[in-house]
mmCIF file with all atom_site columns, C-alpha atoms in Angstrom:
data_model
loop_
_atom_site.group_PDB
_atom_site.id
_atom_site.type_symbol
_atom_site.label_atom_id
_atom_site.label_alt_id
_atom_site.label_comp_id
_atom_site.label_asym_id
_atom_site.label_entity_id
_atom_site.label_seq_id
_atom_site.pdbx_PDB_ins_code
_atom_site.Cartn_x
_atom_site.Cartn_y
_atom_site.Cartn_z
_atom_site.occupancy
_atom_site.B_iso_or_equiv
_atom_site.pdbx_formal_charge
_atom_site.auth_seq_id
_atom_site.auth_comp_id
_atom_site.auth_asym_id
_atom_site.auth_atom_id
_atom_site.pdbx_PDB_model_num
ATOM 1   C CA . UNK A 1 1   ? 93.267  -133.145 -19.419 1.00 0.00 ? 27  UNK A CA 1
ATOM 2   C CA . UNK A 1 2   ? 92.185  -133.368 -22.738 1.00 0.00 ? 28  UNK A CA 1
ATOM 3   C CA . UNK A 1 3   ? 91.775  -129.456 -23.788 1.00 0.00 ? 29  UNK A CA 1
ATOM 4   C CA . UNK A 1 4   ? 94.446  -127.756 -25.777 1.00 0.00 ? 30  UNK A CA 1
ATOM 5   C CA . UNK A 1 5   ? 96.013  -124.630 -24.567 1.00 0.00 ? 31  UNK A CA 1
ATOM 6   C CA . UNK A 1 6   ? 96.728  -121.652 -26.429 1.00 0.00 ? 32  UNK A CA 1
ATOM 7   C CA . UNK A 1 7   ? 98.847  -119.714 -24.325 1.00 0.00 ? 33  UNK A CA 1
ATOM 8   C CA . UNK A 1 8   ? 98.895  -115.811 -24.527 1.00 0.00 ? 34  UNK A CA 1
ATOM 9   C CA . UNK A 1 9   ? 99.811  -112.479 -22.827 1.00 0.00 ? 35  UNK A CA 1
ATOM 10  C CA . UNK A 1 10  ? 100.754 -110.507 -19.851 1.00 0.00 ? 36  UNK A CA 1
ATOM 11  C CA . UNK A 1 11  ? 103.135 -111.712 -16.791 1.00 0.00 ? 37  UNK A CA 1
ATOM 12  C CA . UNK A 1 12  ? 105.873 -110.948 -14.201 1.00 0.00 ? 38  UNK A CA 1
ATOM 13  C CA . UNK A 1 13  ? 108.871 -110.525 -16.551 1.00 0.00 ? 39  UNK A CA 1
ATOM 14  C CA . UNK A 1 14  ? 106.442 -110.467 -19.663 1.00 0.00 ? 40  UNK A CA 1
ATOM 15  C CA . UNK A 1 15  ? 105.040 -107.116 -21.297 1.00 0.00 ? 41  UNK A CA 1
ATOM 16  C CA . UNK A 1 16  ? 101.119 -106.323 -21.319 1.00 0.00 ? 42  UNK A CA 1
ATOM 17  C CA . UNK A 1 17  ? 101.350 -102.997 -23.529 1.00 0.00 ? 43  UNK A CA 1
ATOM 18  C CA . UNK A 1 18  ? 98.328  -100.531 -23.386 1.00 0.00 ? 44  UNK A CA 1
ATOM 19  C CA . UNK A 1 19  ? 96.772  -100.674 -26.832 1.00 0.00 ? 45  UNK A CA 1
ATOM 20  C CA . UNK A 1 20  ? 96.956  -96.563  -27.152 1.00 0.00 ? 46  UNK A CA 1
ATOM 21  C CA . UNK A 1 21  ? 100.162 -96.913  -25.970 1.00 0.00 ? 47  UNK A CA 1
ATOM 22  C CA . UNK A 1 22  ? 104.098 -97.760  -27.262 1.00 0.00 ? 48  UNK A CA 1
ATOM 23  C CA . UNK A 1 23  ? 106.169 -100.245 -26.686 1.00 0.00 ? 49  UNK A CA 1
ATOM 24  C CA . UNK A 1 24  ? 108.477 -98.239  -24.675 1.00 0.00 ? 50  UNK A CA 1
ATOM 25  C CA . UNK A 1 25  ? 105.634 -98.506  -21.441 1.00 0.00 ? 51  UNK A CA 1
ATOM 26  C CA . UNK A 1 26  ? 105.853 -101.589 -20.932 1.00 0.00 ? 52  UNK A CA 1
ATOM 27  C CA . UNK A 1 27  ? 104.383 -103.223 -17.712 1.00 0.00 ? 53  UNK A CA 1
ATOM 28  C CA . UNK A 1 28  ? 104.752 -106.449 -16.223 1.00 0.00 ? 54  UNK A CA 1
ATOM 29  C CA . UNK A 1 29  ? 102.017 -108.163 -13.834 1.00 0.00 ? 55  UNK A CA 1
ATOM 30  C CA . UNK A 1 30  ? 101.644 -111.666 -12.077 1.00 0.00 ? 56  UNK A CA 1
ATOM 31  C CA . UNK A 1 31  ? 98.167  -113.413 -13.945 1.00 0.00 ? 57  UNK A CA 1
ATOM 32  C CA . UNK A 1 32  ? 98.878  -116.709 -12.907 1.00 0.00 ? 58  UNK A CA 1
ATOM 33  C CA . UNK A 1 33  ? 100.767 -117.502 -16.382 1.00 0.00 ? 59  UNK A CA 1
ATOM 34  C CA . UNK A 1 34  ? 103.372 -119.717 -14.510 1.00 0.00 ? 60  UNK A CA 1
ATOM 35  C CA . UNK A 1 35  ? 101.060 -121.798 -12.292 1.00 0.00 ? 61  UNK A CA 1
ATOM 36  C CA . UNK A 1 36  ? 98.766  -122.778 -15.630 1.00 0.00 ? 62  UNK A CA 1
ATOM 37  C CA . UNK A 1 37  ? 101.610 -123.540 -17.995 1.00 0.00 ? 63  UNK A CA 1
ATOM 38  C CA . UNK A 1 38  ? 102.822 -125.505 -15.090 1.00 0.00 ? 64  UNK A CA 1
ATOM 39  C CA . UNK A 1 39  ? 99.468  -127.395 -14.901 1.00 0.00 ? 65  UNK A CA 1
ATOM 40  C CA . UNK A 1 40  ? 98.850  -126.166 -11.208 1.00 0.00 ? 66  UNK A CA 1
ATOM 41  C CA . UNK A 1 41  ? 95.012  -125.263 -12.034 1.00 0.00 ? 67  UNK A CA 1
ATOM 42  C CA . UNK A 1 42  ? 94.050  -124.897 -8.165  1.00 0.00 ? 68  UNK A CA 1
ATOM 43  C CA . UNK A 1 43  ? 96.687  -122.426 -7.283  1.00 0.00 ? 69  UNK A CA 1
ATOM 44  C CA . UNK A 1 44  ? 96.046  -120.556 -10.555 1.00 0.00 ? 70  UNK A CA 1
ATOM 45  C CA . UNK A 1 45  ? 92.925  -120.556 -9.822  1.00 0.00 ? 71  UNK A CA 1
ATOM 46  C CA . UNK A 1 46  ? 93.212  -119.277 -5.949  1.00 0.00 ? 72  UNK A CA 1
ATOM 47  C CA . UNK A 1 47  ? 95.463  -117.111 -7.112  1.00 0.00 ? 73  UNK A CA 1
ATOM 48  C CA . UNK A 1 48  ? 93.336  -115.243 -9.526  1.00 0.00 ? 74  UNK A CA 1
ATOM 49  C CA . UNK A 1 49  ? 90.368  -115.356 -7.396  1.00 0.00 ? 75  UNK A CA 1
ATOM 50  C CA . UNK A 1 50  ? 91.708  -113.693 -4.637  1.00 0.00 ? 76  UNK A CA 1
ATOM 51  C CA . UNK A 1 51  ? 93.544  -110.792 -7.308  1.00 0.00 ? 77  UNK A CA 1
ATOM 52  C CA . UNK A 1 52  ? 92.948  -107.491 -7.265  1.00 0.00 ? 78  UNK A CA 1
ATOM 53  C CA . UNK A 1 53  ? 93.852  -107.187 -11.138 1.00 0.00 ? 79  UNK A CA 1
ATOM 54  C CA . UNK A 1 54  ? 90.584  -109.624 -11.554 1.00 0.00 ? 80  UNK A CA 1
ATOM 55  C CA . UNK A 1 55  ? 88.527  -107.189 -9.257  1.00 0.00 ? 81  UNK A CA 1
ATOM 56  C CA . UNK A 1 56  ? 89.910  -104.144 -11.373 1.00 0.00 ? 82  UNK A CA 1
ATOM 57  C CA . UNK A 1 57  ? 88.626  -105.952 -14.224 1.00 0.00 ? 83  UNK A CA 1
ATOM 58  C CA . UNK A 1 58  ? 91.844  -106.497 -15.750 1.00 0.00 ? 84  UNK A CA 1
ATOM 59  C CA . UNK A 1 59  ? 91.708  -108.723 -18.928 1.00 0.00 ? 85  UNK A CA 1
ATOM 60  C CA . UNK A 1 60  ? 94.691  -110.660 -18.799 1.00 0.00 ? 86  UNK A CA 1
ATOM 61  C CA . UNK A 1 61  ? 93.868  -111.712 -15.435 1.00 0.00 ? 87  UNK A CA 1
ATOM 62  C CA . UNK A 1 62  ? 90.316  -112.023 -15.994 1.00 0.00 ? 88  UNK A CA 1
ATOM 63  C CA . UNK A 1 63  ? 91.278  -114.123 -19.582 1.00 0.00 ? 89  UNK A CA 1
ATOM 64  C CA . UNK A 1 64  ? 93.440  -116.714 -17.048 1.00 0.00 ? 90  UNK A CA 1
ATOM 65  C CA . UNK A 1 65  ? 90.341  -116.658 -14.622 1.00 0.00 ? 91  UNK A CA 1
ATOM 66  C CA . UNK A 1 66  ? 88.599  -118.122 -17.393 1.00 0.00 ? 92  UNK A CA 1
ATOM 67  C CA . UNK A 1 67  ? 91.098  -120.485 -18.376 1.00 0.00 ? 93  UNK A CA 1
ATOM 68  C CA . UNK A 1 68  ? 91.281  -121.878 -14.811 1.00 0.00 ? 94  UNK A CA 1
ATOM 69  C CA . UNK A 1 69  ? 87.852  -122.139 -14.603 1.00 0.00 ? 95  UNK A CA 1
ATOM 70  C CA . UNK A 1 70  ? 87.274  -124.140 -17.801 1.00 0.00 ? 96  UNK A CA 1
ATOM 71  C CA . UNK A 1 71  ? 90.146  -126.882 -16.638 1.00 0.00 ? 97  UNK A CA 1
ATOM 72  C CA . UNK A 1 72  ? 88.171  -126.973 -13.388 1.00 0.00 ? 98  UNK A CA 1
ATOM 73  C CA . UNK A 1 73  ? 85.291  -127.564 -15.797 1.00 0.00 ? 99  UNK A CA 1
ATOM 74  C CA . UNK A 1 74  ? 83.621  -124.402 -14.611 1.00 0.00 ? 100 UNK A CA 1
ATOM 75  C CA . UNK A 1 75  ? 82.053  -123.311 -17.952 1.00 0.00 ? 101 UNK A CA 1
ATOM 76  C CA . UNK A 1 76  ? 79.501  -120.850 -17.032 1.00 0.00 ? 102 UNK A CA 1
ATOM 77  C CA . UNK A 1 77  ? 82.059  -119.431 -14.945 1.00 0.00 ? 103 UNK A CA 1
ATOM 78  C CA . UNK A 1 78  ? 84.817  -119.715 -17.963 1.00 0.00 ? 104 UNK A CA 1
ATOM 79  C CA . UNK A 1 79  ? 82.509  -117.907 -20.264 1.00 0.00 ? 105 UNK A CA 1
ATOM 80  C CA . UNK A 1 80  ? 81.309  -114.971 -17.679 1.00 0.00 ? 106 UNK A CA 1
ATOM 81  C CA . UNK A 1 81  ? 85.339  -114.279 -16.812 1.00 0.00 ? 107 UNK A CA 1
ATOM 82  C CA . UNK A 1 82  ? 85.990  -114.124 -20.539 1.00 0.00 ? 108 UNK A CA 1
ATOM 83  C CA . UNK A 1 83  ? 82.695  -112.047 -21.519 1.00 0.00 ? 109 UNK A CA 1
ATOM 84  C CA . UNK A 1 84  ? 84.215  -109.872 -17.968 1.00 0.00 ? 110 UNK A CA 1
ATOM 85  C CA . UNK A 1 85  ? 87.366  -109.120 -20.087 1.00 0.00 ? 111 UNK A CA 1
ATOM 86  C CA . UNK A 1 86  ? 85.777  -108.028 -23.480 1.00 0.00 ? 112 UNK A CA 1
ATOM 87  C CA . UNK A 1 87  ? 83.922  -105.906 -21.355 1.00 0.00 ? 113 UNK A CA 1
ATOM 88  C CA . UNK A 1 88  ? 86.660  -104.342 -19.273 1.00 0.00 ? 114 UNK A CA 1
ATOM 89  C CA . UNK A 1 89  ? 87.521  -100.668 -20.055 1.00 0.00 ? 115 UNK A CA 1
ATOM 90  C CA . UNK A 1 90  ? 91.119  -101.574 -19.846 1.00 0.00 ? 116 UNK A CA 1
ATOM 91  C CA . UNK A 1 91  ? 92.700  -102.502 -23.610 1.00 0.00 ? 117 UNK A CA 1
ATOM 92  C CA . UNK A 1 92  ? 95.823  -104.291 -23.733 1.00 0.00 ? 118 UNK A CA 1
ATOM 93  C CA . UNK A 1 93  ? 98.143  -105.395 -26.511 1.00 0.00 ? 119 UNK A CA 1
ATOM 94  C CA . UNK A 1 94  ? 98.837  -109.006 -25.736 1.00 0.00 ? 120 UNK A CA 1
ATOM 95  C CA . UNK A 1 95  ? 101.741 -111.566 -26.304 1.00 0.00 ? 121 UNK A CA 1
ATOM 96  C CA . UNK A 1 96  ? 100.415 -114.614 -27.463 1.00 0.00 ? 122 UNK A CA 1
ATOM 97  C CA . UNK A 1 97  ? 102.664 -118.091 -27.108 1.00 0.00 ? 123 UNK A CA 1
ATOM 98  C CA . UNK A 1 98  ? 103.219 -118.526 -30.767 1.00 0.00 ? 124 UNK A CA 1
ATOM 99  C CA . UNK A 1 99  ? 104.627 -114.763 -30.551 1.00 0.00 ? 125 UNK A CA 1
ATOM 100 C CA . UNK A 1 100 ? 102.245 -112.951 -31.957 1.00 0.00 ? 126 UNK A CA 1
ATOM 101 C CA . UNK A 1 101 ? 100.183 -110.069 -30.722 1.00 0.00 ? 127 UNK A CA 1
ATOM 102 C CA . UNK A 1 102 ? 96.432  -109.394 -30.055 1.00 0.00 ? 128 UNK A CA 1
ATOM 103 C CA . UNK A 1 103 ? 94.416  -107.035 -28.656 1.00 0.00 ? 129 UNK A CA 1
ATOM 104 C CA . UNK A 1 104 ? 92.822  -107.912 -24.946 1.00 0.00 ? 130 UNK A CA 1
ATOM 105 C CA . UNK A 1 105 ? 89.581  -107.646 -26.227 1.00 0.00 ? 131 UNK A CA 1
ATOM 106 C CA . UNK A 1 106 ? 90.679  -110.028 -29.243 1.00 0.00 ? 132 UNK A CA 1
ATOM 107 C CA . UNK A 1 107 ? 91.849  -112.162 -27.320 1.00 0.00 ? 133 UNK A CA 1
ATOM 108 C CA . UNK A 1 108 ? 88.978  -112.258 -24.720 1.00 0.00 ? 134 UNK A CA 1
ATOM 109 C CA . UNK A 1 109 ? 87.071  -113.368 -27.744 1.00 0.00 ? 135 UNK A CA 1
ATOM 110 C CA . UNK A 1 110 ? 89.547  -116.263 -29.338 1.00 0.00 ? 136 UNK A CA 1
ATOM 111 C CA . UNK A 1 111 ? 89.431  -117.701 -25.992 1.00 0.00 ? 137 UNK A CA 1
ATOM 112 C CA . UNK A 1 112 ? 85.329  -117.525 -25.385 1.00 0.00 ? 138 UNK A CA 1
ATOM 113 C CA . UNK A 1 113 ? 85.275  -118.877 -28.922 1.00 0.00 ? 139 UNK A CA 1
ATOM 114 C CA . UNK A 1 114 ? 88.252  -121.467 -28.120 1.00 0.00 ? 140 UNK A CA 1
ATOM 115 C CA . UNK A 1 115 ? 86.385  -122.854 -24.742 1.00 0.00 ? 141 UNK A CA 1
ATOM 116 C CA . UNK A 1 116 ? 83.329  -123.901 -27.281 1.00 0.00 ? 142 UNK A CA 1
ATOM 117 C CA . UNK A 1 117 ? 85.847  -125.843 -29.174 1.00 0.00 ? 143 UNK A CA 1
ATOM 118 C CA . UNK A 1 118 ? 87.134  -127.303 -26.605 1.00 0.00 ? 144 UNK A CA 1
ATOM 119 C CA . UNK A 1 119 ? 90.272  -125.369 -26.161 1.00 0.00 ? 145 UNK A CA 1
ATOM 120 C CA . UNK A 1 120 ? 91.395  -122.915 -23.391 1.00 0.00 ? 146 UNK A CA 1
ATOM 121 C CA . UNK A 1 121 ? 93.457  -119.857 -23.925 1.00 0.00 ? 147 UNK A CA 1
ATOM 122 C CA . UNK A 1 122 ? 95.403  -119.007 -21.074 1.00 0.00 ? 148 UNK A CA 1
ATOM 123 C CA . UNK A 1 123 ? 97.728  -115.615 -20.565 1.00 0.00 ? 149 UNK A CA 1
ATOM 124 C CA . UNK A 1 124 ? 101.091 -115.471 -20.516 1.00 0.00 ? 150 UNK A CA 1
#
């Protein structure tokens, strides 16, 4: 594959926090976290295509989008679903894999800015 993955945020069993919010809302949604850490690009990549949290404009979902798309060395594609997320009206507090946590629109940014480094950020 040759890219390295920085893996962040949101996913069934994993909290996306509203940045105006607290940590005692947490919810928990399905980007497609599994199915890239697991190296199963296409499905992610069905899977986040067909999502309604990427036509809502959601940017965890819309951050994996753009992950998927840059292993299936989509890069205009990578870089419109990442410039999609900072964009989104939504705002997120993120989990990323080394634990720490960013802002969605942060985040949206590291991983425009990691795909013309050759590195992907992906959404936990």
């Amino acid at each position: 594959m040759g890219l390295a993955v920085i893996l962040a945020a949101a996913l069934a069993a994993q909290p996306a926090i509203p940045a105006a919010d607290t940590a005692s809302n947490v919810e928990n949604v399905d980007v497609a976290y599994t199915e890239l850490v697991d190296g199963r690009d296409a499905e992610a990549l069905h899977k986040l295509e067909q999502s309604a949290l990427v036509q809502a404009g959601d940017p965890a979902a819309l951050i994996n989008l753009g992950t998927a798309y840059a292993r299936a060395g989509e890069e205009a594609k990578a870089r419109a679903s990442f410039a999609a997320a900072m964009a989104s009206r939504d705002r997120y507090v993120l989990e990323l894999a080394d634990g720490t946590w960013v802002e969605s629109k942060v985040a949206a940014r590291m991983a425009s800015a990691a795909l013309g480094a050759g590195a992907v950020l992906a959404q936990k």
